Tab-separated table of C-alpha atoms and ligand atoms in Angstrom:
chain	number	residue	atom	x	y	z
E	1	MET	CA	0.000	0.000	0.000
E	2	ARG	CA	0.985	3.609	-0.313
E	3	ALA	CA	1.301	5.684	2.847
E	4	MET	CA	2.588	8.969	4.199
E	5	ILE	CA	5.068	8.199	6.967
E	6	LEU	CA	6.637	10.304	9.709
E	7	GLU	CA	10.186	9.052	10.290
E	8	ALA	CA	11.414	11.768	12.651
E	9	PRO	CA	9.881	14.808	14.306
E	10	ARG	CA	9.830	18.106	12.436
E	11	THR	CA	10.497	16.443	9.077
E	12	PRO	CA	8.051	16.211	6.163
E	13	LEU	CA	6.027	13.017	5.849
E	14	ARG	CA	7.554	10.610	3.335
E	15	TRP	CA	5.490	9.076	0.527
E	16	ALA	CA	6.273	5.352	0.579
E	17	GLU	CA	5.203	1.887	-0.582
E	18	VAL	CA	4.915	-0.419	2.426
E	19	PRO	CA	3.398	-3.884	2.969
E	20	ASP	CA	-0.321	-4.013	3.785
E	21	PRO	CA	-0.906	-4.442	7.534
E	22	GLU	CA	-2.294	-7.788	8.742
E	23	PRO	CA	-5.309	-7.742	11.081
E	24	GLY	CA	-4.510	-9.329	14.452
E	25	GLU	CA	-6.823	-10.762	17.097
E	26	GLY	CA	-10.037	-8.709	17.220
E	27	GLN	CA	-8.882	-6.345	14.494
E	28	VAL	CA	-10.410	-5.417	11.171
E	29	LEU	CA	-8.463	-4.697	7.999
E	30	LEU	CA	-9.695	-1.444	6.504
E	31	ARG	CA	-9.457	0.134	3.067
E	32	VAL	CA	-9.214	3.834	3.803
E	33	ARG	CA	-11.510	6.111	1.808
E	34	ALA	CA	-10.801	9.429	3.523
E	35	CYS	CA	-8.942	10.720	6.554
E	36	ALA	CA	-9.375	14.182	8.005
E	37	VAL	CA	-6.395	16.212	9.169
E	38	CYS	CA	-6.434	17.285	12.813
E	39	ARG	CA	-4.350	19.812	14.721
E	40	THR	CA	-3.140	16.906	16.870
E	41	ASP	CA	-1.428	15.547	13.731
E	42	LEU	CA	0.666	18.727	13.763
E	43	HIS	CA	1.612	18.094	17.391
E	44	VAL	CA	2.630	14.528	16.422
E	45	VAL	CA	4.689	15.788	13.473
E	46	ASP	CA	6.293	18.477	15.628
E	47	GLY	CA	7.278	15.931	18.310
E	48	GLU	CA	5.244	17.713	20.976
E	49	LEU	CA	3.586	14.588	22.425
E	50	PRO	CA	5.507	12.051	24.571
E	51	HIS	CA	6.090	8.370	23.684
E	52	PRO	CA	5.072	8.300	20.005
E	53	LYS	CA	5.546	5.241	17.794
E	54	ARG	CA	8.248	5.900	15.206
E	55	PRO	CA	8.055	5.680	12.336
E	56	ILE	CA	4.327	6.357	12.422
E	57	ILE	CA	1.560	6.751	9.869
E	58	PRO	CA	-0.503	9.703	11.217
E	59	GLY	CA	-4.254	10.209	10.894
E	60	HIS	CA	-7.068	9.515	13.353
E	61	GLU	CA	-10.257	10.626	11.605
E	62	ILE	CA	-10.484	7.630	9.320
E	63	VAL	CA	-13.425	6.690	7.119
E	64	ALA	CA	-12.891	3.208	5.750
E	65	GLU	CA	-14.440	0.033	4.464
E	66	VAL	CA	-14.007	-3.279	6.266
E	67	VAL	CA	-12.204	-5.591	3.835
E	68	GLY	CA	-10.816	-8.230	6.195
E	69	ARG	CA	-11.210	-9.573	9.696
E	70	GLY	CA	-8.600	-10.981	12.054
E	71	PRO	CA	-9.200	-13.953	14.382
E	72	GLY	CA	-12.249	-13.335	16.602
E	73	ALA	CA	-13.354	-10.165	14.803
E	74	THR	CA	-17.076	-10.547	14.133
E	75	ARG	CA	-18.588	-7.130	14.821
E	76	PHE	CA	-18.658	-5.753	11.261
E	77	ALA	CA	-19.577	-7.502	8.017
E	78	LEU	CA	-17.170	-7.108	5.098
E	79	GLY	CA	-18.108	-3.995	3.133
E	80	THR	CA	-19.320	-2.031	6.183
E	81	ARG	CA	-18.287	1.630	6.303
E	82	VAL	CA	-16.747	2.447	9.676
E	83	GLY	CA	-14.971	5.337	11.363
E	84	VAL	CA	-11.739	5.032	13.333
E	85	PRO	CA	-11.135	7.723	15.966
E	86	TRP	CA	-8.197	8.832	18.111
E	87	LEU	CA	-8.911	6.352	20.923
E	88	GLY	CA	-7.550	3.048	19.628
E	89	TYR	CA	-7.152	0.902	22.733
E	90	THR	CA	-7.833	0.993	26.482
E	91	CYS	CA	-6.996	-1.576	29.171
E	92	GLY	CA	-10.622	-2.088	30.260
E	93	LYS	CA	-9.496	-2.888	33.828
E	94	CYS	CA	-8.240	0.276	35.517
E	95	ARG	CA	-10.249	2.593	37.746
E	96	TYR	CA	-10.761	5.003	34.854
E	97	CYS	CA	-11.934	2.333	32.423
E	98	LEU	CA	-14.271	0.902	35.061
E	99	SER	CA	-15.857	4.270	35.883
E	100	GLY	CA	-16.837	5.509	32.425
E	101	ARG	CA	-13.616	7.503	31.992
E	102	GLU	CA	-11.657	5.359	29.558
E	103	ASN	CA	-10.412	8.590	27.956
E	104	LEU	CA	-8.087	8.877	30.975
E	105	CYS	CA	-6.779	5.270	30.924
E	106	ALA	CA	-3.012	5.287	31.472
E	107	GLU	CA	-2.627	2.287	29.145
E	108	ALA	CA	-4.654	3.879	26.328
E	109	ARG	CA	-3.149	3.937	22.869
E	110	PHE	CA	-4.052	6.395	20.175
E	111	THR	CA	-4.503	6.145	16.436
E	112	GLY	CA	-1.992	7.962	14.258
E	113	TYR	CA	0.288	8.491	17.264
E	114	GLN	CA	0.987	5.126	18.883
E	115	LEU	CA	-0.932	3.003	16.366
E	116	ASP	CA	-0.546	3.493	12.613
E	117	GLY	CA	-3.350	5.644	11.269
E	118	GLY	CA	-5.199	6.671	8.148
E	119	TYR	CA	-2.687	8.590	6.032
E	120	ALA	CA	-2.477	5.340	4.057
E	121	GLU	CA	-4.482	3.201	1.667
E	122	SER	CA	-5.047	0.547	4.366
E	123	CYS	CA	-4.892	0.237	8.118
E	124	VAL	CA	-5.962	-2.107	10.888
E	125	ALA	CA	-8.026	-1.227	13.943
E	126	ASP	CA	-9.438	-2.919	17.030
E	127	GLU	CA	-13.069	-3.463	16.049
E	128	ARG	CA	-14.276	-2.459	19.540
E	129	PHE	CA	-12.997	1.069	18.957
E	130	CYS	CA	-14.510	1.580	15.479
E	131	PHE	CA	-17.809	3.379	14.981
E	132	PRO	CA	-20.605	2.653	12.537
E	133	LEU	CA	-21.126	5.925	10.639
E	134	PRO	CA	-24.388	7.797	9.961
E	135	GLU	CA	-25.628	7.018	6.440
E	136	GLY	CA	-26.464	10.503	5.230
E	137	TYR	CA	-22.916	11.812	5.149
E	138	PRO	CA	-20.493	11.404	2.228
E	139	ASP	CA	-17.050	10.018	3.157
E	140	LEU	CA	-15.207	13.342	3.053
E	141	GLN	CA	-17.845	15.211	5.053
E	142	VAL	CA	-18.179	12.584	7.785
E	143	ALA	CA	-14.412	12.319	8.429
E	144	PRO	CA	-14.066	15.527	10.517
E	145	LEU	CA	-16.838	14.362	12.844
E	146	LEU	CA	-14.451	11.676	14.126
E	147	CYS	CA	-12.214	14.020	16.099
E	148	ALA	CA	-13.060	17.671	15.497
E	149	GLY	CA	-16.720	16.765	16.037
E	150	LEU	CA	-16.256	14.328	18.920
E	151	ILE	CA	-13.763	16.386	20.913
E	152	GLY	CA	-15.737	19.531	20.179
E	153	HIS	CA	-18.853	17.842	21.531
E	154	ARG	CA	-17.088	16.723	24.703
E	155	THR	CA	-15.663	20.230	25.149
E	156	LEU	CA	-19.070	21.844	24.664
E	157	ARG	CA	-20.639	19.439	27.139
E	158	ALA	CA	-18.054	20.490	29.747
E	159	ALA	CA	-19.373	24.040	29.426
E	160	GLY	CA	-22.787	22.907	30.707
E	161	ASP	CA	-25.827	24.980	29.842
E	162	ALA	CA	-23.967	28.241	29.302
E	163	GLU	CA	-26.146	30.728	27.443
E	164	ARG	CA	-23.249	32.677	25.902
E	165	ILE	CA	-20.295	30.657	24.693
E	166	GLY	CA	-17.017	32.029	23.401
E	167	ILE	CA	-14.960	29.899	21.000
E	168	TYR	CA	-11.260	30.708	20.691
E	169	GLY	CA	-9.687	29.360	17.504
E	170	PHE	CA	-12.263	28.944	14.767
E	171	GLY	CA	-10.965	25.832	13.006
E	172	ALA	CA	-12.353	22.374	12.315
E	173	ALA	CA	-13.671	21.678	15.828
E	174	ALA	CA	-15.147	25.157	16.263
E	175	HIS	CA	-16.997	25.094	12.967
E	176	ILE	CA	-18.843	21.957	14.107
E	177	VAL	CA	-19.346	23.039	17.735
E	178	ALA	CA	-20.823	26.365	16.611
E	179	GLN	CA	-23.572	24.483	14.771
E	180	GLU	CA	-24.269	22.172	17.709
E	181	ALA	CA	-24.350	25.054	20.225
E	182	THR	CA	-26.572	27.204	18.015
E	183	ALA	CA	-28.992	24.305	17.585
E	184	ARG	CA	-29.129	24.018	21.394
E	185	GLY	CA	-30.132	27.682	21.595
E	186	GLN	CA	-26.757	28.848	22.903
E	187	LYS	CA	-25.246	32.092	21.606
E	188	VAL	CA	-21.808	31.708	20.043
E	189	TYR	CA	-19.091	34.385	20.132
E	190	ALA	CA	-16.161	33.543	17.846
E	191	PHE	CA	-12.565	34.641	18.464
E	192	THR	CA	-10.058	34.319	15.625
E	193	ARG	CA	-6.505	35.452	15.041
E	194	PRO	CA	-6.555	39.267	15.161
E	195	GLY	CA	-7.398	40.657	11.726
E	196	ASP	CA	-8.656	37.353	10.297
E	197	GLU	CA	-11.758	38.864	8.734
E	198	ALA	CA	-12.420	35.904	6.458
E	199	GLY	CA	-12.380	33.626	9.521
E	200	GLN	CA	-14.766	35.950	11.346
E	201	ALA	CA	-17.153	36.041	8.380
E	202	PHE	CA	-17.009	32.220	8.255
E	203	ALA	CA	-17.933	32.069	11.969
E	204	ARG	CA	-20.885	34.433	11.482
E	205	ARG	CA	-22.081	32.347	8.558
E	206	LEU	CA	-22.141	29.312	10.897
E	207	GLY	CA	-24.331	31.085	13.421
E	208	ALA	CA	-21.984	33.147	15.621
E	209	VAL	CA	-23.780	36.242	16.918
E	210	TRP	CA	-20.452	38.078	17.187
E	211	ALA	CA	-16.944	37.508	15.839
E	212	GLY	CA	-13.738	39.357	16.632
E	213	GLY	CA	-10.035	39.009	17.370
E	214	SER	CA	-8.746	36.912	20.265
E	215	ALA	CA	-7.635	39.967	22.270
E	216	ASP	CA	-11.029	41.691	21.902
E	217	LEU	CA	-13.619	41.619	24.649
E	218	PRO	CA	-17.053	40.480	23.485
E	219	PRO	CA	-19.992	42.915	23.755
E	220	GLU	CA	-21.475	40.890	26.618
E	221	GLU	CA	-19.843	38.790	29.338
E	222	LEU	CA	-19.622	35.103	28.455
E	223	ASP	CA	-20.861	32.170	30.547
E	224	ALA	CA	-18.252	29.829	29.117
E	225	ALA	CA	-15.328	29.818	26.728
E	226	LEU	CA	-13.923	26.918	24.711
E	227	ILE	CA	-10.297	27.174	23.598
E	228	PHE	CA	-9.280	25.141	20.554
E	229	ALA	CA	-6.191	27.101	19.490
E	230	PRO	CA	-2.949	25.749	21.064
E	231	ALA	CA	-1.922	29.137	22.462
E	232	GLY	CA	-1.575	29.415	26.245
E	233	GLU	CA	-1.924	33.198	26.172
E	234	LEU	CA	-5.601	32.691	25.297
E	235	VAL	CA	-6.324	31.293	28.775
E	236	PRO	CA	-6.114	34.598	30.700
E	237	LEU	CA	-7.898	36.352	27.810
E	238	ALA	CA	-10.751	33.850	28.004
E	239	LEU	CA	-10.921	34.092	31.802
E	240	LYS	CA	-11.214	37.845	31.419
E	241	ALA	CA	-14.115	37.424	28.970
E	242	VAL	CA	-16.184	35.054	31.141
E	243	ALA	CA	-18.522	36.257	33.856
E	244	ARG	CA	-18.373	35.208	37.514
E	245	GLY	CA	-19.241	31.522	37.795
E	246	GLY	CA	-18.152	30.925	34.198
E	247	THR	CA	-16.080	28.063	32.828
E	248	VAL	CA	-13.098	28.039	30.482
E	249	VAL	CA	-12.485	24.692	28.765
E	250	CYS	CA	-9.246	23.891	26.928
E	251	GLY	CA	-10.101	21.379	24.193
E	252	GLY	CA	-6.652	20.714	22.718
E	253	ILE	CA	-4.094	18.040	23.577
E	254	HIS	CA	-1.165	20.452	23.632
E	255	MET	CA	-0.819	24.140	24.359
E	256	SER	CA	2.067	26.553	24.733
E	257	ASP	CA	2.742	27.600	28.346
E	258	ILE	CA	0.039	29.625	30.020
E	259	PRO	CA	1.399	32.983	31.145
E	260	SER	CA	0.917	33.890	34.812
E	261	PHE	CA	-2.127	35.994	35.514
E	262	PRO	CA	-3.702	37.756	38.521
E	263	TYR	CA	-5.829	35.539	40.748
E	264	GLU	CA	-8.646	38.004	40.251
E	265	LEU	CA	-9.241	36.534	36.771
E	266	LEU	CA	-10.022	33.127	38.280
E	267	TRP	CA	-11.729	34.365	41.426
E	268	GLY	CA	-15.506	34.740	41.386
E	269	GLU	CA	-15.919	30.961	41.089
E	270	ARG	CA	-14.637	30.738	37.569
E	271	THR	CA	-13.545	27.239	36.530
E	272	LEU	CA	-10.603	26.388	34.296
E	273	ARG	CA	-10.403	22.828	32.976
E	274	SER	CA	-9.230	20.688	30.074
E	275	ILE	CA	-10.729	17.955	27.937
E	276	ALA	CA	-8.666	14.863	27.203
E	277	ASN	CA	-9.374	12.372	24.404
E	278	LEU	CA	-12.772	10.728	24.060
E	279	THR	CA	-14.726	7.774	25.307
E	280	ARG	CA	-16.541	5.411	22.975
E	281	LYS	CA	-19.757	6.640	24.555
E	282	ASP	CA	-18.931	10.204	23.411
E	283	GLY	CA	-18.565	8.879	19.886
E	284	GLU	CA	-21.849	7.000	19.881
E	285	GLU	CA	-23.632	9.994	21.387
E	286	PHE	CA	-22.195	12.530	18.965
E	287	LEU	CA	-22.549	10.423	15.805
E	288	ALA	CA	-26.230	9.933	16.658
E	289	LEU	CA	-26.670	13.648	17.329
E	290	ALA	CA	-24.830	15.075	14.286
E	291	PRO	CA	-27.473	14.182	11.666
E	292	LYS	CA	-30.205	15.634	13.891
E	293	VAL	CA	-28.575	19.088	14.278
E	294	PRO	CA	-27.837	18.644	11.356
E	295	VAL	CA	-24.094	19.279	11.421
E	296	ARG	CA	-22.719	20.208	8.007
E	297	THR	CA	-18.952	20.133	7.634
E	298	GLU	CA	-16.946	22.297	5.255
E	299	VAL	CA	-14.021	20.351	3.908
E	300	GLN	CA	-11.055	21.077	1.716
E	301	PRO	CA	-9.914	17.871	-0.015
E	302	PHE	CA	-6.273	16.997	-0.641
E	303	PRO	CA	-4.893	13.856	-2.306
E	304	LEU	CA	-3.055	11.515	0.098
E	305	GLU	CA	0.352	12.392	-1.329
E	306	GLN	CA	-0.300	16.058	-0.482
E	307	ALA	CA	-0.648	15.418	3.265
E	308	ASN	CA	2.309	17.753	3.899
E	309	GLU	CA	0.532	20.552	2.035
E	310	ALA	CA	-2.652	19.901	4.039
E	311	LEU	CA	-0.713	20.076	7.322
E	312	SER	CA	0.968	23.275	6.216
E	313	ALA	CA	-2.381	24.872	5.314
E	314	LEU	CA	-3.670	23.953	8.779
E	315	ARG	CA	-0.542	25.268	10.493
E	316	HIS	CA	-0.813	28.622	8.759
E	317	GLY	CA	-4.539	29.099	9.333
E	318	LYS	CA	-5.352	28.829	5.623
E	319	LEU	CA	-8.378	26.534	5.992
E	320	HIS	CA	-12.034	27.223	6.587
E	321	GLY	CA	-13.384	24.062	8.126
E	322	ALA	CA	-11.341	20.879	7.851
E	323	ALA	CA	-8.713	19.494	5.496
E	324	VAL	CA	-9.508	15.935	4.447
E	325	LEU	CA	-7.264	13.515	2.600
E	326	GLN	CA	-9.170	11.814	-0.166
E	327	VAL	CA	-7.378	8.484	-0.051
E	328	SER	CA	-9.472	6.257	-2.275
E	329	PRO	CA	-10.488	7.448	-5.744
E	330	ASP	CA	-13.994	6.084	-5.138
E	331	ALA	CA	-14.490	8.053	-1.902
E	332	ARG	CA	-17.782	9.857	-2.237
L	401	ZN	ZN1	-7.751	1.522	31.608
L	402	ZN	ZN1	-7.817	14.965	16.474
C-alpha cells in the first residue's frame, strides 16, 4: 500500500510503498476512503507529544471500508463503512476504564500516534474502537466528525448549559461546535486570530452572533469559553471574557505555556479545565446527534500524497473548516 510516513519529528512526511498491515486478534483490515487532518497531527509531526511510535503513519479521523477480519473479529460484516477515531485501545481494567472515563486510561493507545493511522491506503483497527457511521454523510464530510466533532462535543458538554459561549480558535472543531451550540439555543461568540476577517465572516455564517479578534472583549460577558487554538496566552484572555461563575475549557491536547495571571481573573468561582481524548460513549452519542442538528462540515480535499501541504495549510490558518485527505479514488 501507499502511505505517508513520519520518520522523525519536524520532518516532512515521506510518501512510501509499504506492505499491507495484517489484522490481528479482534482487528479489522480497513481500506481507507478518507482521513481528516487534525491539529493533533501537527503536534505529532512536531514531536510535541511524549512516547510516540516511530516511524508512524498519522491520521485519526479515518473513514474506511471493512475488507478483512482478524481472528475473533465478528462485529462488522465485510463492506461495512466504519470510522476510526483517536482512541484506539484501552486496558478495560483500571479505575478510569471501570468508571466511564476510559479517555483517561493510562494504558490507552491512540490512532496515528501510537498506532498506525489513516494517512495510508489501508490500516488495521481494534473493532471495539470503530464506529458505525451515519448514512447521510459522504465520506469526506463525515471524516471531521471523528475528532473535530467528537472532541468539540465533549468540550461543549463540559461548558454545561452556558447561554453565551465564546470559541477561541475557529478551526475544524469550532466550525462543528458552533452548529451544535446554536442548535441548542446557545449564543456563540467567535474569536479568531486578530485581523482574520475571512475567519470571522465564516464564523458568522455558521451562526456566531459576534466575531472578533482573540484579544477583543465580546460585547457581553460570556458564561463559558472553549479554547481550541494551542496558544496558552488565550487562557487569561478567556478568563477575562467570562462572567463570575463561568467556565473556560481547553479542548486541545497540547498548548504553549500559560502565562501567569492575577488571581482576580479566576476568582468569582470561575472554573478552568481541560478535555482529554474521548470515550466510545462520546462517539456513539455525537454520531447519533450530528445528523439531527444537522451538522454540516466544510471540507477542503487533498490527495493523500499532499498530506504535507494539508498540514501546512492547517498550520498557517489557511483553511475554513477541515482538510480531508481523499485516499481512495472512489471516496464519495
Ligand atoms: Zn484503563
Ligand atoms: Zn484529532
